[in-house]
Amino acid sequence: VVANEVIAVLFLKEPFRWRDAAGLVAIVGGVVLIIVAVPEDPVDLNAVVLQREYYARPAAYGYLIGLWCAVVLFLVHVEPRYAQKSVLVWLLLCSMISSTTVIAARGFSSMLTQAVGGDCAGAHCVGDELFPPCRLTLAHFLFWVLLAIIVTTAIWSAYFLNRAMMIFGNTEVVPVYYCTFTLASIVGGGVCVRRRVPQHMPAAPPHTPPLRSLPSR
């Protein structure tokens, strides 16, 4: 975003407004907060874990259904009327589609990392089930479904982003898109790729007080 602002002002001769400076400061501050506050997730997301603990949750598919209903609503009613009047129309549409890319890329990247790291070298056990080599990554249909979703949504979102940049200035499109894309990605990732917390936690072992020695007489 910062590099785009410099290029747009110095080479494309676009005006630099006070709101551009305020937006850059807010974006940099938001990036720092995201990096500092995001928790580490030690869970390896293979195909079985993704299906059972992430994508199968009602919150996940409910969010995705609502998201794509909103995309259809924008395409049918909002874009034909207001796309060339407000920069937010194409950018919100692009951000909603791109959030699906982020959700799919989270699972795909983890599965690809496990495939390269040794999933195809031997059988692996998940829970009480034993899976043959590559059955949790490359040989599972979910791996290729996620790859198709990433490619399709990435190309589709880039189409709307290019349309917005043809009508509006770069100093307006890029910062606004960065904010809308980041917000949509955080919400989508938080809903769909958040680990399910077990409802029944194992009880803690009873505490046994230390034995005290009797005083000698």
Coordinates of C-alpha atoms in Angstrom, one line a residue:
V1 CA 0.0 0.0 0.0
V2 CA 2.8 2.4 0.9
A3 CA 4.7 1.6 -2.3
N4 CA 1.5 2.1 -4.4
E5 CA 1.0 5.5 -2.8
V6 CA 4.5 6.6 -3.6
I7 CA 4.2 5.3 -7.3
A8 CA 0.8 6.9 -7.8
V9 CA 1.9 10.3 -6.4
L10 CA 5.4 10.6 -8.0
F11 CA 4.9 8.8 -11.3
L12 CA 1.2 8.9 -12.0
K13 CA 0.8 12.5 -10.6
E14 CA -2.2 11.7 -8.6
P15 CA -3.0 14.1 -5.7
F16 CA -1.9 13.3 -2.2
R17 CA -4.6 14.2 0.3
W18 CA -4.7 14.4 4.1
R19 CA -7.0 11.4 4.2
D20 CA -4.4 9.4 2.2
A21 CA -1.9 10.1 4.9
A22 CA -4.4 9.2 7.7
G23 CA -5.3 6.0 5.9
L24 CA -1.6 5.0 5.6
V25 CA -1.1 5.5 9.3
A26 CA -4.2 3.5 10.1
I27 CA -3.2 0.6 7.8
V28 CA 0.4 0.4 9.2
G29 CA -1.0 0.4 12.7
G30 CA -3.6 -2.3 11.8
V31 CA -0.9 -4.5 10.3
V32 CA 1.2 -4.2 13.5
L33 CA -1.8 -5.1 15.7
I34 CA -2.7 -8.1 13.5
I35 CA 0.8 -9.5 13.6
V36 CA 1.2 -9.0 17.4
A37 CA -2.3 -10.2 18.4
V38 CA -2.8 -13.2 16.1
P39 CA -2.5 -16.5 18.1
E40 CA -0.4 -19.4 17.0
D41 CA -2.3 -22.5 15.9
P42 CA -0.2 -25.7 16.4
V43 CA -2.8 -27.9 14.8
D44 CA -1.9 -29.6 11.5
L45 CA -4.9 -29.2 9.2
N46 CA -5.1 -32.4 7.2
A47 CA -8.2 -33.4 5.2
V48 CA -9.9 -35.3 8.0
V49 CA -9.4 -32.5 10.6
L50 CA -10.7 -29.9 8.1
Q51 CA -13.8 -31.9 7.3
R52 CA -14.7 -32.9 10.9
E53 CA -13.6 -29.9 13.0
Y54 CA -13.7 -26.9 10.7
Y55 CA -15.8 -27.0 7.5
A56 CA -18.5 -29.3 9.0
R57 CA -19.4 -26.8 11.7
P58 CA -22.8 -25.0 11.2
A59 CA -21.1 -21.6 11.7
A60 CA -18.7 -22.4 8.8
Y61 CA -21.1 -23.4 6.1
G62 CA -23.7 -20.9 7.4
Y63 CA -21.2 -18.1 7.0
L64 CA -20.2 -19.3 3.5
I65 CA -23.8 -19.6 2.4
G66 CA -24.5 -16.0 3.7
L67 CA -21.4 -14.7 2.0
W68 CA -22.3 -16.1 -1.4
C69 CA -25.8 -14.9 -1.1
A70 CA -24.4 -11.4 -0.5
V71 CA -22.1 -11.8 -3.6
V72 CA -25.1 -12.7 -5.7
L73 CA -27.1 -9.8 -4.3
F74 CA -24.2 -7.4 -5.2
L75 CA -23.9 -8.8 -8.7
V76 CA -27.7 -8.6 -9.5
H77 CA -28.8 -5.5 -7.8
V78 CA -25.9 -3.3 -6.5
E79 CA -23.2 -3.5 -9.2
P80 CA -25.4 -2.4 -12.2
R81 CA -26.6 0.6 -10.3
Y82 CA -23.8 1.9 -8.1
A83 CA -20.5 0.4 -9.3
Q84 CA -19.3 3.5 -11.2
K85 CA -20.5 5.9 -8.5
S86 CA -18.8 4.4 -5.4
V87 CA -15.5 2.7 -5.1
L88 CA -16.8 0.5 -2.4
V89 CA -19.1 -1.6 -4.6
W90 CA -16.4 -3.4 -6.7
L91 CA -14.0 -3.5 -3.7
L92 CA -16.5 -5.0 -1.3
L93 CA -17.5 -7.6 -4.0
C94 CA -13.8 -8.3 -4.6
S95 CA -13.1 -8.6 -0.8
M96 CA -16.0 -11.0 -0.2
I97 CA -14.8 -13.3 -3.0
S98 CA -11.1 -13.0 -1.9
S99 CA -12.1 -14.0 1.7
T100 CA -13.1 -17.4 0.2
T101 CA -9.6 -17.6 -1.3
V102 CA -8.1 -17.0 2.1
I103 CA -10.2 -19.7 3.8
A104 CA -9.4 -22.2 1.1
A105 CA -5.7 -21.3 1.1
R106 CA -5.4 -21.8 4.9
G107 CA -6.4 -25.5 4.5
F108 CA -4.6 -26.1 1.2
S109 CA -1.3 -24.7 2.4
S110 CA -1.3 -26.8 5.5
M111 CA -2.1 -29.9 3.5
L112 CA 0.6 -29.1 1.0
T113 CA 3.1 -28.6 3.8
Q114 CA 2.3 -32.0 5.3
A115 CA 2.5 -33.7 1.8
V116 CA 6.0 -32.3 1.3
G117 CA 6.9 -33.0 4.9
G118 CA 6.3 -36.8 4.8
D119 CA 2.6 -37.6 4.6
C120 CA 3.2 -39.7 1.5
A121 CA 6.1 -41.6 3.2
G122 CA 3.9 -43.9 5.2
A123 CA 0.6 -44.5 6.9
H124 CA -0.7 -42.0 9.5
C125 CA -3.1 -42.4 12.4
V126 CA -5.8 -39.7 13.1
G127 CA -7.8 -40.5 16.2
D128 CA -8.6 -44.2 16.0
E129 CA -8.3 -44.5 12.2
L130 CA -5.3 -45.5 10.2
F131 CA -4.9 -43.8 6.8
P132 CA -2.6 -45.0 3.9
P133 CA 0.1 -42.7 2.5
C134 CA -1.1 -39.5 0.9
R135 CA -4.7 -40.2 1.9
L136 CA -4.7 -37.1 4.2
T137 CA -3.3 -34.8 1.6
L138 CA -2.7 -35.3 -2.1
A139 CA -4.9 -38.4 -2.5
H140 CA -7.9 -36.8 -0.8
F141 CA -10.5 -35.0 -3.0
L142 CA -10.6 -32.0 -0.6
F143 CA -7.0 -31.1 -1.6
W144 CA -8.0 -30.6 -5.2
V145 CA -11.3 -28.9 -4.4
L146 CA -9.5 -26.3 -2.3
L147 CA -7.0 -25.7 -5.2
A148 CA -9.8 -25.2 -7.7
I149 CA -11.5 -22.7 -5.3
I150 CA -8.3 -20.8 -4.8
V151 CA -7.7 -20.4 -8.6
T152 CA -11.3 -19.6 -9.5
T153 CA -11.9 -17.0 -6.7
A154 CA -8.4 -15.4 -7.2
I155 CA -9.1 -14.8 -10.9
W156 CA -12.6 -13.6 -10.3
S157 CA -11.7 -11.2 -7.6
A158 CA -8.8 -9.8 -9.7
Y159 CA -11.3 -9.1 -12.5
F160 CA -13.4 -6.8 -10.2
L161 CA -10.3 -5.2 -8.8
N162 CA -9.0 -4.3 -12.3
R163 CA -12.4 -2.8 -13.1
A164 CA -12.3 -0.6 -10.0
M165 CA -8.7 0.6 -10.9
M166 CA -9.9 1.5 -14.4
I167 CA -12.6 3.9 -13.0
F168 CA -11.1 5.2 -9.8
G169 CA -7.6 6.4 -8.8
N170 CA -4.9 4.0 -7.4
T171 CA -4.5 6.1 -4.3
E172 CA -8.2 5.5 -3.6
V173 CA -8.6 1.9 -4.7
V174 CA -5.6 0.2 -3.1
P175 CA -5.9 1.5 0.5
V176 CA -9.7 0.9 0.5
Y177 CA -9.3 -2.5 -0.9
Y178 CA -6.6 -3.4 1.6
C179 CA -8.9 -2.5 4.5
T180 CA -12.0 -4.3 3.1
F181 CA -9.9 -7.3 2.1
T182 CA -8.2 -7.5 5.5
L183 CA -11.5 -7.2 7.4
A184 CA -13.3 -9.8 5.2
S185 CA -10.3 -12.2 5.6
I186 CA -10.2 -11.9 9.4
V187 CA -13.9 -12.4 9.7
G188 CA -14.0 -15.4 7.3
G189 CA -10.9 -17.0 8.8
G190 CA -12.2 -16.5 12.3
V191 CA -15.5 -18.1 11.6
C192 CA -14.4 -21.0 9.3
V193 CA -10.9 -21.8 10.3
R194 CA -11.2 -21.4 14.1
R195 CA -10.5 -24.6 16.0
R196 CA -13.5 -26.1 17.8
V197 CA -13.1 -26.2 21.5
P198 CA -14.1 -29.5 23.1
Q199 CA -17.2 -29.1 25.3
H200 CA -16.2 -31.8 27.8
M201 CA -12.7 -31.2 29.2
P202 CA -11.1 -34.0 31.1
A203 CA -11.4 -33.6 34.9
A204 CA -8.2 -32.7 36.7
P205 CA -6.7 -35.4 38.9
P206 CA -7.5 -35.0 42.6
H207 CA -5.0 -33.2 44.6
T208 CA -3.3 -35.2 47.2
P209 CA -1.9 -33.2 50.1
P210 CA 1.7 -34.0 51.0
L211 CA 2.3 -36.3 53.9
R212 CA 3.5 -34.6 57.1
S213 CA 6.0 -36.4 59.3
L214 CA 5.0 -36.9 62.9
P215 CA 7.1 -35.1 65.4
S216 CA 9.5 -37.3 67.2
R217 CA 9.2 -37.7 71.0

